[in-house]
mmCIF file of C-alpha atoms and ligand atoms in Angstrom:
data_model
loop_
_atom_site.group_PDB
_atom_site.id
_atom_site.type_symbol
_atom_site.label_atom_id
_atom_site.label_comp_id
_atom_site.label_asym_id
_atom_site.label_seq_id
_atom_site.Cartn_x
_atom_site.Cartn_y
_atom_site.Cartn_z
ATOM 1 C CA MET R 1 170.244 103.537 112.861
ATOM 2 C CA ILE R 2 173.092 104.332 115.244
ATOM 3 C CA VAL R 3 171.781 104.952 118.639
ATOM 4 C CA SER R 4 173.347 105.558 122.201
ATOM 5 C CA THR R 5 173.774 102.460 124.498
ATOM 6 C CA ALA R 6 172.093 104.300 127.018
ATOM 7 C CA LYS R 7 168.866 104.343 124.927
ATOM 8 C CA LEU R 8 169.251 100.553 124.199
ATOM 9 C CA PHE R 9 169.705 99.789 127.809
ATOM 10 C CA LYS R 10 166.345 101.563 129.014
ATOM 11 C CA VAL R 11 164.397 99.132 126.837
ATOM 12 C CA ALA R 12 166.478 96.020 127.719
ATOM 13 C CA TYR R 13 166.854 96.724 131.577
ATOM 14 C CA GLY R 14 165.875 93.579 133.600
ATOM 15 C CA ARG R 15 164.197 91.781 130.611
ATOM 16 C CA PHE R 16 167.234 90.764 128.320
ATOM 17 C CA ALA R 17 170.683 91.361 127.424
ATOM 18 C CA ILE R 18 172.309 93.005 124.389
ATOM 19 C CA GLY R 19 175.137 91.392 122.568
ATOM 20 C CA ALA R 20 178.341 93.664 122.161
ATOM 21 C CA TYR R 21 180.410 92.021 119.390
ATOM 22 C CA ASN R 22 183.915 93.169 118.636
ATOM 23 C CA ILE R 23 184.790 93.501 114.997
ATOM 24 C CA ASN R 24 188.050 93.951 112.956
ATOM 25 C CA ASN R 25 187.084 93.668 109.428
ATOM 26 C CA LEU R 26 184.539 93.382 106.433
ATOM 27 C CA GLU R 27 183.429 89.668 107.042
ATOM 28 C CA GLN R 28 182.999 90.108 110.541
ATOM 29 C CA ALA R 29 180.969 93.143 110.051
ATOM 30 C CA THR R 30 179.011 91.575 107.283
ATOM 31 C CA GLY R 31 178.297 88.538 109.180
ATOM 32 C CA LEU R 32 177.285 90.511 112.364
ATOM 33 C CA PHE R 33 174.549 92.464 110.380
ATOM 34 C CA ARG R 34 173.347 89.580 108.675
ATOM 35 C CA GLY R 35 173.082 87.576 112.104
ATOM 36 C CA THR R 36 171.300 90.561 113.828
ATOM 37 C CA VAL R 37 168.858 91.055 110.927
ATOM 38 C CA MET R 38 168.025 87.408 110.643
ATOM 39 C CA SER R 39 167.335 87.149 114.481
ATOM 40 C CA LYS R 40 165.692 90.556 114.700
ATOM 41 C CA ALA R 41 167.740 91.831 117.550
ATOM 42 C CA PRO R 42 169.360 95.162 118.617
ATOM 43 C CA PHE R 43 173.035 95.175 119.171
ATOM 44 C CA ILE R 44 176.260 96.725 119.926
ATOM 45 C CA ILE R 45 179.370 96.823 117.763
ATOM 46 C CA GLN R 46 182.812 97.157 119.547
ATOM 47 C CA ILE R 47 185.731 98.304 118.370
ATOM 48 C CA SER R 48 188.902 97.948 120.513
ATOM 49 C CA LYS R 49 192.094 99.951 120.296
ATOM 50 C CA GLY R 50 193.813 97.198 118.630
ATOM 51 C CA ALA R 51 190.893 96.767 116.013
ATOM 52 C CA ARG R 52 191.461 100.655 115.408
ATOM 53 C CA LYS R 53 195.337 100.115 114.811
ATOM 54 C CA TYR R 54 194.877 96.948 112.859
ATOM 55 C CA THR R 55 194.604 98.665 109.461
ATOM 56 C CA ASP R 56 193.357 102.240 109.791
ATOM 57 C CA LYS R 57 190.368 103.118 112.089
ATOM 58 C CA ARG R 58 188.784 105.019 109.065
ATOM 59 C CA PHE R 59 188.354 101.689 107.054
ATOM 60 C CA LEU R 60 186.011 100.209 110.067
ATOM 61 C CA GLU R 61 183.975 103.427 110.435
ATOM 62 C CA ALA R 62 183.584 103.363 106.600
ATOM 63 C CA ILE R 63 182.438 99.703 106.716
ATOM 64 C CA ILE R 64 180.002 100.448 109.593
ATOM 65 C CA ARG R 65 178.488 103.436 107.623
ATOM 66 C CA ALA R 66 177.989 101.231 104.439
ATOM 67 C CA ALA R 67 176.347 98.385 106.563
ATOM 68 C CA GLU R 68 174.012 100.935 108.037
ATOM 69 C CA GLN R 69 172.758 101.673 104.443
ATOM 70 C CA ILE R 70 172.647 98.167 103.555
ATOM 71 C CA PHE R 71 170.934 96.822 106.491
ATOM 72 C CA PRO R 72 168.276 99.863 106.873
ATOM 73 C CA GLU R 73 166.324 97.728 109.498
ATOM 74 C CA ALA R 74 169.166 97.451 111.961
ATOM 75 C CA VAL R 75 169.412 99.242 115.298
ATOM 76 C CA PHE R 76 172.730 99.274 116.988
ATOM 77 C CA ALA R 77 175.207 101.309 119.145
ATOM 78 C CA VAL R 78 178.865 102.024 117.842
ATOM 79 C CA HIS R 79 181.057 101.419 120.980
ATOM 80 C CA LEU R 80 184.828 101.963 121.754
ATOM 81 C CA ASP R 81 185.808 98.892 123.732
ATOM 82 C CA HIS R 82 188.433 99.213 126.593
ATOM 83 C CA GLY R 83 189.428 102.802 125.719
ATOM 84 C CA ASP R 84 191.969 104.789 127.538
ATOM 85 C CA GLU R 85 191.683 108.910 127.881
ATOM 86 C CA GLU R 86 193.350 109.441 124.561
ATOM 87 C CA SER R 87 191.149 106.828 122.567
ATOM 88 C CA CYS R 88 187.784 107.872 124.405
ATOM 89 C CA ASN R 89 188.558 111.465 123.503
ATOM 90 C CA ASP R 90 189.417 110.672 119.789
ATOM 91 C CA CYS R 91 186.090 108.514 119.671
ATOM 92 C CA ILE R 92 183.809 111.454 121.325
ATOM 93 C CA LYS R 93 185.450 113.949 118.913
ATOM 94 C CA SER R 94 184.632 111.732 115.996
ATOM 95 C CA GLY R 95 181.045 112.214 116.280
ATOM 96 C CA PHE R 96 180.611 108.524 115.044
ATOM 97 C CA TYR R 97 180.692 106.497 118.247
ATOM 98 C CA SER R 98 177.645 106.630 120.264
ATOM 99 C CA SER R 99 179.319 105.024 123.471
ATOM 100 C CA VAL R 100 182.857 104.696 124.624
ATOM 101 C CA MET R 101 184.378 102.418 127.397
ATOM 102 C CA ILE R 102 186.744 104.442 129.740
ATOM 103 C CA ASP R 103 188.985 101.415 131.181
ATOM 104 C CA ALA R 104 190.716 102.840 134.397
ATOM 105 C CA SER R 105 190.027 99.521 136.366
ATOM 106 C CA HIS R 106 193.770 99.185 136.896
ATOM 107 C CA GLU R 107 193.920 102.314 138.732
ATOM 108 C CA PRO R 108 193.076 103.066 142.495
ATOM 109 C CA LEU R 109 189.542 103.762 143.035
ATOM 110 C CA GLU R 110 189.912 107.665 143.569
ATOM 111 C CA LYS R 111 191.929 107.883 140.317
ATOM 112 C CA ASN R 112 189.426 105.670 138.443
ATOM 113 C CA VAL R 113 186.633 107.970 139.452
ATOM 114 C CA GLU R 114 188.729 111.070 138.442
ATOM 115 C CA ILE R 115 189.382 109.659 134.960
ATOM 116 C CA THR R 116 185.945 108.334 134.292
ATOM 117 C CA LYS R 117 184.243 111.629 135.528
ATOM 118 C CA ARG R 118 186.350 113.504 133.207
ATOM 119 C CA ILE R 119 185.371 111.416 129.963
ATOM 120 C CA ALA R 120 181.607 111.419 131.307
ATOM 121 C CA LEU R 121 181.478 115.213 131.240
ATOM 122 C CA ARG R 122 182.913 115.326 127.651
ATOM 123 C CA ALA R 123 181.012 112.515 126.260
ATOM 124 C CA HIS R 124 177.589 113.665 127.608
ATOM 125 C CA GLU R 125 178.085 117.123 126.068
ATOM 126 C CA ARG R 126 177.960 115.221 122.747
ATOM 127 C CA GLY R 127 175.327 112.662 123.482
ATOM 128 C CA VAL R 128 177.642 109.824 123.991
ATOM 129 C CA SER R 129 176.973 107.076 126.757
ATOM 130 C CA VAL R 130 180.068 106.151 129.074
ATOM 131 C CA GLU R 131 180.719 102.504 130.256
ATOM 132 C CA ALA R 132 183.288 102.265 133.106
ATOM 133 C CA GLU R 133 184.954 99.284 134.888
ATOM 134 C CA LEU R 134 185.354 98.591 138.580
ATOM 135 C CA GLY R 135 187.348 95.390 139.544
ATOM 136 C CA GLN R 136 189.663 93.209 137.640
ATOM 137 C CA LEU R 137 188.698 90.485 135.156
ATOM 138 C CA GLY R 138 191.689 88.490 134.657
ATOM 139 C CA GLY R 139 192.907 86.685 131.476
ATOM 140 C CA VAL R 140 194.288 88.699 128.325
ATOM 141 C CA GLU R 141 192.864 92.227 127.801
ATOM 142 C CA GLU R 142 194.532 94.030 124.866
ATOM 143 C CA ASP R 143 198.131 93.267 125.611
ATOM 144 C CA ILE R 144 197.810 93.222 129.452
ATOM 145 C CA VAL R 145 197.339 89.609 131.418
ATOM 146 C CA GLY R 146 195.916 90.342 134.747
ATOM 147 C CA SER R 147 194.872 88.549 137.780
ATOM 148 C CA VAL R 148 190.958 88.619 139.147
ATOM 149 C CA ARG R 149 189.517 90.944 141.652
ATOM 150 C CA LEU R 150 185.736 90.604 141.796
ATOM 151 C CA THR R 151 183.872 94.053 142.040
ATOM 152 C CA ASP R 152 183.108 95.100 145.685
ATOM 153 C CA PRO R 153 179.530 95.898 145.562
ATOM 154 C CA ASP R 154 179.749 98.896 148.228
ATOM 155 C CA GLN R 155 182.586 100.546 146.040
ATOM 156 C CA ALA R 156 180.410 100.171 143.000
ATOM 157 C CA LYS R 157 177.561 102.231 144.274
ATOM 158 C CA GLU R 158 180.173 104.870 145.458
ATOM 159 C CA PHE R 159 181.863 104.705 141.947
ATOM 160 C CA VAL R 160 178.665 105.186 139.873
ATOM 161 C CA GLN R 161 177.431 108.275 142.192
ATOM 162 C CA LYS R 162 180.859 109.777 142.010
ATOM 163 C CA SER R 163 181.741 109.149 138.494
ATOM 164 C CA GLY R 164 178.598 109.658 136.358
ATOM 165 C CA CYS R 165 179.174 106.793 134.110
ATOM 166 C CA ASP R 166 176.061 105.386 132.187
ATOM 167 C CA CYS R 167 176.945 101.812 132.788
ATOM 168 C CA LEU R 168 179.372 99.681 134.820
ATOM 169 C CA ALA R 169 181.383 96.630 133.660
ATOM 170 C CA VAL R 170 181.545 94.448 136.645
ATOM 171 C CA ALA R 171 184.090 91.634 137.599
ATOM 172 C CA ILE R 172 181.816 88.743 138.386
ATOM 173 C CA GLY R 173 183.773 85.590 137.547
ATOM 174 C CA THR R 174 184.542 85.910 134.070
ATOM 175 C CA SER R 175 187.772 86.718 132.257
ATOM 176 C CA HIS R 176 188.931 87.549 128.541
ATOM 177 C CA GLY R 177 190.047 84.997 126.133
ATOM 178 C CA ALA R 178 189.511 81.244 125.609
ATOM 179 C CA TYR R 179 190.702 80.018 128.927
ATOM 180 C CA LYS R 180 188.216 81.133 131.665
ATOM 181 C CA PHE R 181 187.521 78.486 134.146
ATOM 182 C CA SER R 182 190.148 76.080 135.253
ATOM 183 C CA ALA R 183 188.875 72.538 135.478
ATOM 184 C CA GLU R 184 190.565 72.057 139.104
ATOM 185 C CA PRO R 185 188.106 70.040 141.163
ATOM 186 C CA GLY R 186 186.196 72.458 143.714
ATOM 187 C CA LYS R 187 186.878 75.769 141.560
ATOM 188 C CA LYS R 188 184.062 77.546 140.501
ATOM 189 C CA MET R 189 182.919 77.442 137.095
ATOM 190 C CA GLY R 190 180.599 80.303 135.648
ATOM 191 C CA LEU R 191 179.184 83.543 137.190
ATOM 192 C CA HIS R 192 179.466 84.726 140.657
ATOM 193 C CA PHE R 193 175.574 85.407 140.991
ATOM 194 C CA ASP R 194 175.947 86.361 144.775
ATOM 195 C CA VAL R 195 178.237 89.516 143.707
ATOM 196 C CA ILE R 196 175.538 90.182 140.823
ATOM 197 C CA GLU R 197 172.852 90.276 143.318
ATOM 198 C CA GLN R 198 174.591 92.414 145.929
ATOM 199 C CA ILE R 199 175.773 94.986 143.142
ATOM 200 C CA HIS R 200 172.061 94.989 141.751
ATOM 201 C CA LYS R 201 170.555 95.430 145.166
ATOM 202 C CA ARG R 202 172.758 98.513 145.901
ATOM 203 C CA LEU R 203 172.183 99.943 142.357
ATOM 204 C CA PRO R 204 168.685 99.005 141.103
ATOM 205 C CA GLY R 205 167.834 100.210 137.698
ATOM 206 C CA PHE R 206 171.278 100.910 136.917
ATOM 207 C CA PRO R 207 172.854 98.824 133.931
ATOM 208 C CA LEU R 208 175.596 96.331 134.414
ATOM 209 C CA VAL R 209 178.094 95.151 131.722
ATOM 210 C CA MET R 210 179.755 91.600 131.457
ATOM 211 C CA HIS R 211 182.934 91.374 129.744
ATOM 212 C CA GLY R 212 184.563 87.998 128.970
ATOM 213 C CA SER R 213 181.012 86.460 128.164
ATOM 214 C CA SER R 214 182.212 84.000 125.362
ATOM 215 C CA SER R 215 181.015 80.440 125.904
ATOM 216 C CA VAL R 216 183.845 78.852 124.300
ATOM 217 C CA PRO R 217 181.929 75.767 122.963
ATOM 218 C CA LYS R 218 183.582 72.517 123.371
ATOM 219 C CA GLU R 219 182.294 71.578 119.750
ATOM 220 C CA GLU R 220 184.539 74.352 118.333
ATOM 221 C CA ILE R 221 187.717 73.412 120.292
ATOM 222 C CA VAL R 222 187.306 69.629 119.112
ATOM 223 C CA ARG R 223 186.707 70.925 115.492
ATOM 224 C CA ILE R 224 189.840 73.189 115.652
ATOM 225 C CA ASN R 225 191.919 70.518 116.963
ATOM 226 C CA ALA R 226 190.783 68.131 114.492
ATOM 227 C CA ALA R 227 191.827 70.333 111.728
ATOM 228 C CA GLY R 228 195.557 70.740 113.041
ATOM 229 C CA GLY R 229 194.821 73.162 116.009
ATOM 230 C CA LYS R 230 196.523 72.855 119.271
ATOM 231 C CA MET R 231 193.826 74.255 121.740
ATOM 232 C CA LYS R 232 193.780 73.346 125.354
ATOM 233 C CA ASP R 233 190.587 71.963 127.013
ATOM 234 C CA THR R 234 188.703 74.671 128.263
ATOM 235 C CA SER R 235 185.198 76.143 128.938
ATOM 236 C CA GLY R 236 183.451 79.649 128.906
ATOM 237 C CA VAL R 237 180.276 81.166 130.405
ATOM 238 C CA PRO R 238 177.481 78.571 130.485
ATOM 239 C CA GLU R 239 174.686 79.594 127.984
ATOM 240 C CA GLU R 240 172.166 79.195 130.728
ATOM 241 C CA HIS R 241 173.398 81.825 132.960
ATOM 242 C CA PHE R 242 172.892 84.913 130.771
ATOM 243 C CA GLN R 243 169.202 85.448 131.253
ATOM 244 C CA PRO R 244 169.253 84.919 135.027
ATOM 245 C CA ALA R 245 172.013 87.666 134.780
ATOM 246 C CA ALA R 246 170.029 89.935 132.610
ATOM 247 C CA LYS R 247 167.058 89.832 135.208
ATOM 248 C CA LEU R 248 169.563 91.327 137.746
ATOM 249 C CA GLY R 249 170.618 94.149 135.556
ATOM 250 C CA VAL R 250 173.152 92.935 133.272
ATOM 251 C CA CYS R 251 172.277 94.673 129.903
ATOM 252 C CA LYS R 252 175.303 94.125 127.640
ATOM 253 C CA VAL R 253 177.216 91.047 127.232
ATOM 254 C CA ASN R 254 180.609 91.260 125.475
ATOM 255 C CA VAL R 255 181.670 88.615 123.071
ATOM 256 C CA ASP R 256 184.971 88.444 120.948
ATOM 257 C CA THR R 257 186.760 85.030 121.586
ATOM 258 C CA ASP R 258 183.889 82.919 120.159
ATOM 259 C CA GLY R 259 183.879 85.015 116.929
ATOM 260 C CA ARG R 260 187.613 84.289 116.665
ATOM 261 C CA LEU R 261 187.078 80.455 117.242
ATOM 262 C CA VAL R 262 184.624 80.333 114.338
ATOM 263 C CA TRP R 263 186.981 82.123 112.081
ATOM 264 C CA THR R 264 189.803 79.552 113.171
ATOM 265 C CA ARG R 265 187.593 76.524 112.850
ATOM 266 C CA VAL R 266 186.221 77.707 109.382
ATOM 267 C CA HIS R 267 189.924 78.374 107.892
ATOM 268 C CA ARG R 268 191.570 75.403 109.314
ATOM 269 C CA GLU R 269 188.731 72.919 108.133
ATOM 270 C CA PHE R 270 188.631 74.789 104.606
ATOM 271 C CA PHE R 271 192.378 74.376 103.773
ATOM 272 C CA ARG R 272 192.594 71.073 105.323
ATOM 273 C CA ASP R 273 189.788 69.806 103.227
ATOM 274 C CA GLN R 274 190.844 71.771 100.094
ATOM 275 C CA PRO R 275 194.580 72.179 100.026
ATOM 276 C CA ASP R 276 194.515 73.232 96.607
ATOM 277 C CA LYS R 277 192.589 76.060 97.133
ATOM 278 C CA PHE R 278 193.934 79.652 97.432
ATOM 279 C CA ASP R 279 190.970 82.219 96.675
ATOM 280 C CA LEU R 280 190.480 84.152 100.061
ATOM 281 C CA ARG R 281 186.813 84.414 99.092
ATOM 282 C CA ASP R 282 186.174 80.885 99.416
ATOM 283 C CA PRO R 283 186.634 80.641 103.107
ATOM 284 C CA GLY R 284 185.493 84.122 103.643
ATOM 285 C CA LYS R 285 181.822 83.499 102.476
ATOM 286 C CA ILE R 286 181.732 80.233 104.700
ATOM 287 C CA TYR R 287 183.048 82.443 107.505
ATOM 288 C CA ILE R 288 180.573 85.257 106.904
ATOM 289 C CA GLU R 289 177.646 82.638 107.118
ATOM 290 C CA GLU R 290 178.980 80.609 109.932
ATOM 291 C CA TYR R 291 179.634 84.029 111.890
ATOM 292 C CA ALA R 292 175.912 85.032 111.129
ATOM 293 C CA LYS R 293 174.666 82.153 112.562
ATOM 294 C CA MET R 294 176.685 82.380 115.603
ATOM 295 C CA ILE R 295 175.524 85.806 116.433
ATOM 296 C CA ALA R 296 171.673 84.715 115.780
ATOM 297 C CA HIS R 297 172.301 81.897 118.114
ATOM 298 C CA LYS R 298 173.810 84.251 120.893
ATOM 299 C CA ASN R 299 170.991 86.731 120.424
ATOM 300 C CA GLU R 300 168.474 83.957 121.050
ATOM 301 C CA VAL R 301 170.396 83.032 124.082
ATOM 302 C CA PHE R 302 170.633 86.582 125.558
ATOM 303 C CA GLY R 303 166.924 87.231 124.855
ATOM 304 C CA SER R 304 167.559 90.020 122.369
ATOM 305 C CA ALA R 305 166.323 88.167 119.274
ATOM 306 C CA GLY R 306 162.849 89.196 118.381
ATOM 307 C CA LYS R 307 163.196 92.664 120.182
ATOM 308 C CA LEU R 308 164.164 94.739 117.247
ATOM 309 C CA ASP R 309 160.833 96.253 116.250
ATOM 310 C CA GLU R 310 159.982 97.048 119.864
ATOM 311 C CA VAL R 311 163.538 98.728 120.465
ATOM 312 C CA ARG R 312 163.211 100.644 117.000
ATOM 313 C CA ALA R 313 159.533 102.282 118.053
ATOM 314 C CA LYS R 314 160.859 102.918 121.456
ATOM 315 C CA VAL R 315 164.258 104.830 120.595
ATOM 316 C CA SER R 316 163.135 106.673 117.480
HETATM 317 O O1 LIG I 1 188.708 92.773 125.830
HETATM 318 C C1 LIG I 1 189.380 92.328 124.688
HETATM 319 C C2 LIG I 1 188.803 92.288 123.572
HETATM 320 O O2 LIG I 1 188.555 90.897 123.192
HETATM 321 C C3 LIG I 1 189.595 93.079 122.431
HETATM 322 O O3 LIG I 1 190.455 92.149 121.918
HETATM 323 O O4 LIG I 1 192.295 93.863 121.975
HETATM 324 O O5 LIG I 1 192.732 91.724 120.738
HETATM 325 O O6 LIG I 1 190.872 93.402 119.804
HETATM 326 P P1 LIG I 1 191.699 92.739 121.195
HETATM 327 P P1 LIG I 2 185.504 87.156 125.538
HETATM 328 O O1 LIG I 2 187.219 87.057 125.457
HETATM 329 O O2 LIG I 2 184.997 86.263 126.580
HETATM 330 O O3 LIG I 2 185.094 86.896 124.181
HETATM 331 O O4 LIG I 2 185.073 88.728 125.961
HETATM 332 C C1 LIG I 2 185.324 89.611 125.217
HETATM 333 C C2 LIG I 2 185.433 91.307 125.875
HETATM 334 O O5 LIG I 2 184.842 91.231 126.902
HETATM 335 C C3 LIG I 2 185.494 92.321 124.790
HETATM 336 O O6 LIG I 2 185.483 93.562 125.683
HETATM 337 ZN ZN1 LIG I 3 186.365 93.429 127.829
#
């Protein structure tokens, strides 16, 4: 069942966070549905502009429609990740997406408000939820490499009131990609809980979104490098940070990089250990299972595991 993110957040708010997973192909979609059904969790499928362009956006939509039939128990939102005005309008018009992100966070505050408001008006006419972003995460986002600007809590309140968005992506110390926290002594690793608390105080009851939420497990990096990879030493968001963040209103946590690491590890190990093989389905099957396990584990960490029946009853 496809539902809006606004409906999911009503159930989750202050109790648990919902995993928002980026997908690009059939194997990821299959692993995602298997992992969420296995862990009995509601979830959000995210499609980036890059994913829509990878082959043809209609392939991804058709895969999700098929998955909806193959996994009738699944409850999820279909969300455009980091949209601009053009892609948001296209997704709103399509009638398929239940949620869009308008990312005008690189614009000055007033312009960000103006653009977000325009999208919110159109989206709400069609029952589509809108995520906006305030602040700058840093790291690699689509093809932009940016520097960090934490969200200003006072601006966050003003932005939400003026723009009409349904949830807000906040910059609270994370960044996109595999290299999030530098190992320099004295540098802060993990989330700025002081900033989340300040935003929560000014916007009680309003759903917050955390981008750049991959945990970048050391074990994956070690295995990738042992199988010929050349990744630098790195770390991501500590798993124990998610549930305290959820108590402060973080309802949606975005994960892409960790799924890419599973893909890289599975394929590097497969071809290292079986250099004579050439059937793409052999590593594909392993990847689907490993990705499903990763998703189920994340849902446990976020607190959404086991909430599927309750969510279905409340959103139907
Ligand atoms: O925030 C960016 C997401 O990880 C999507 O990445 O634009 O390479 O699909 P992508
Ligand atoms: P990661 O790079 O930490 O997986 O973040 C993904 C993301 O925020 C997608 O919008
Ligand atoms: Zn993001």
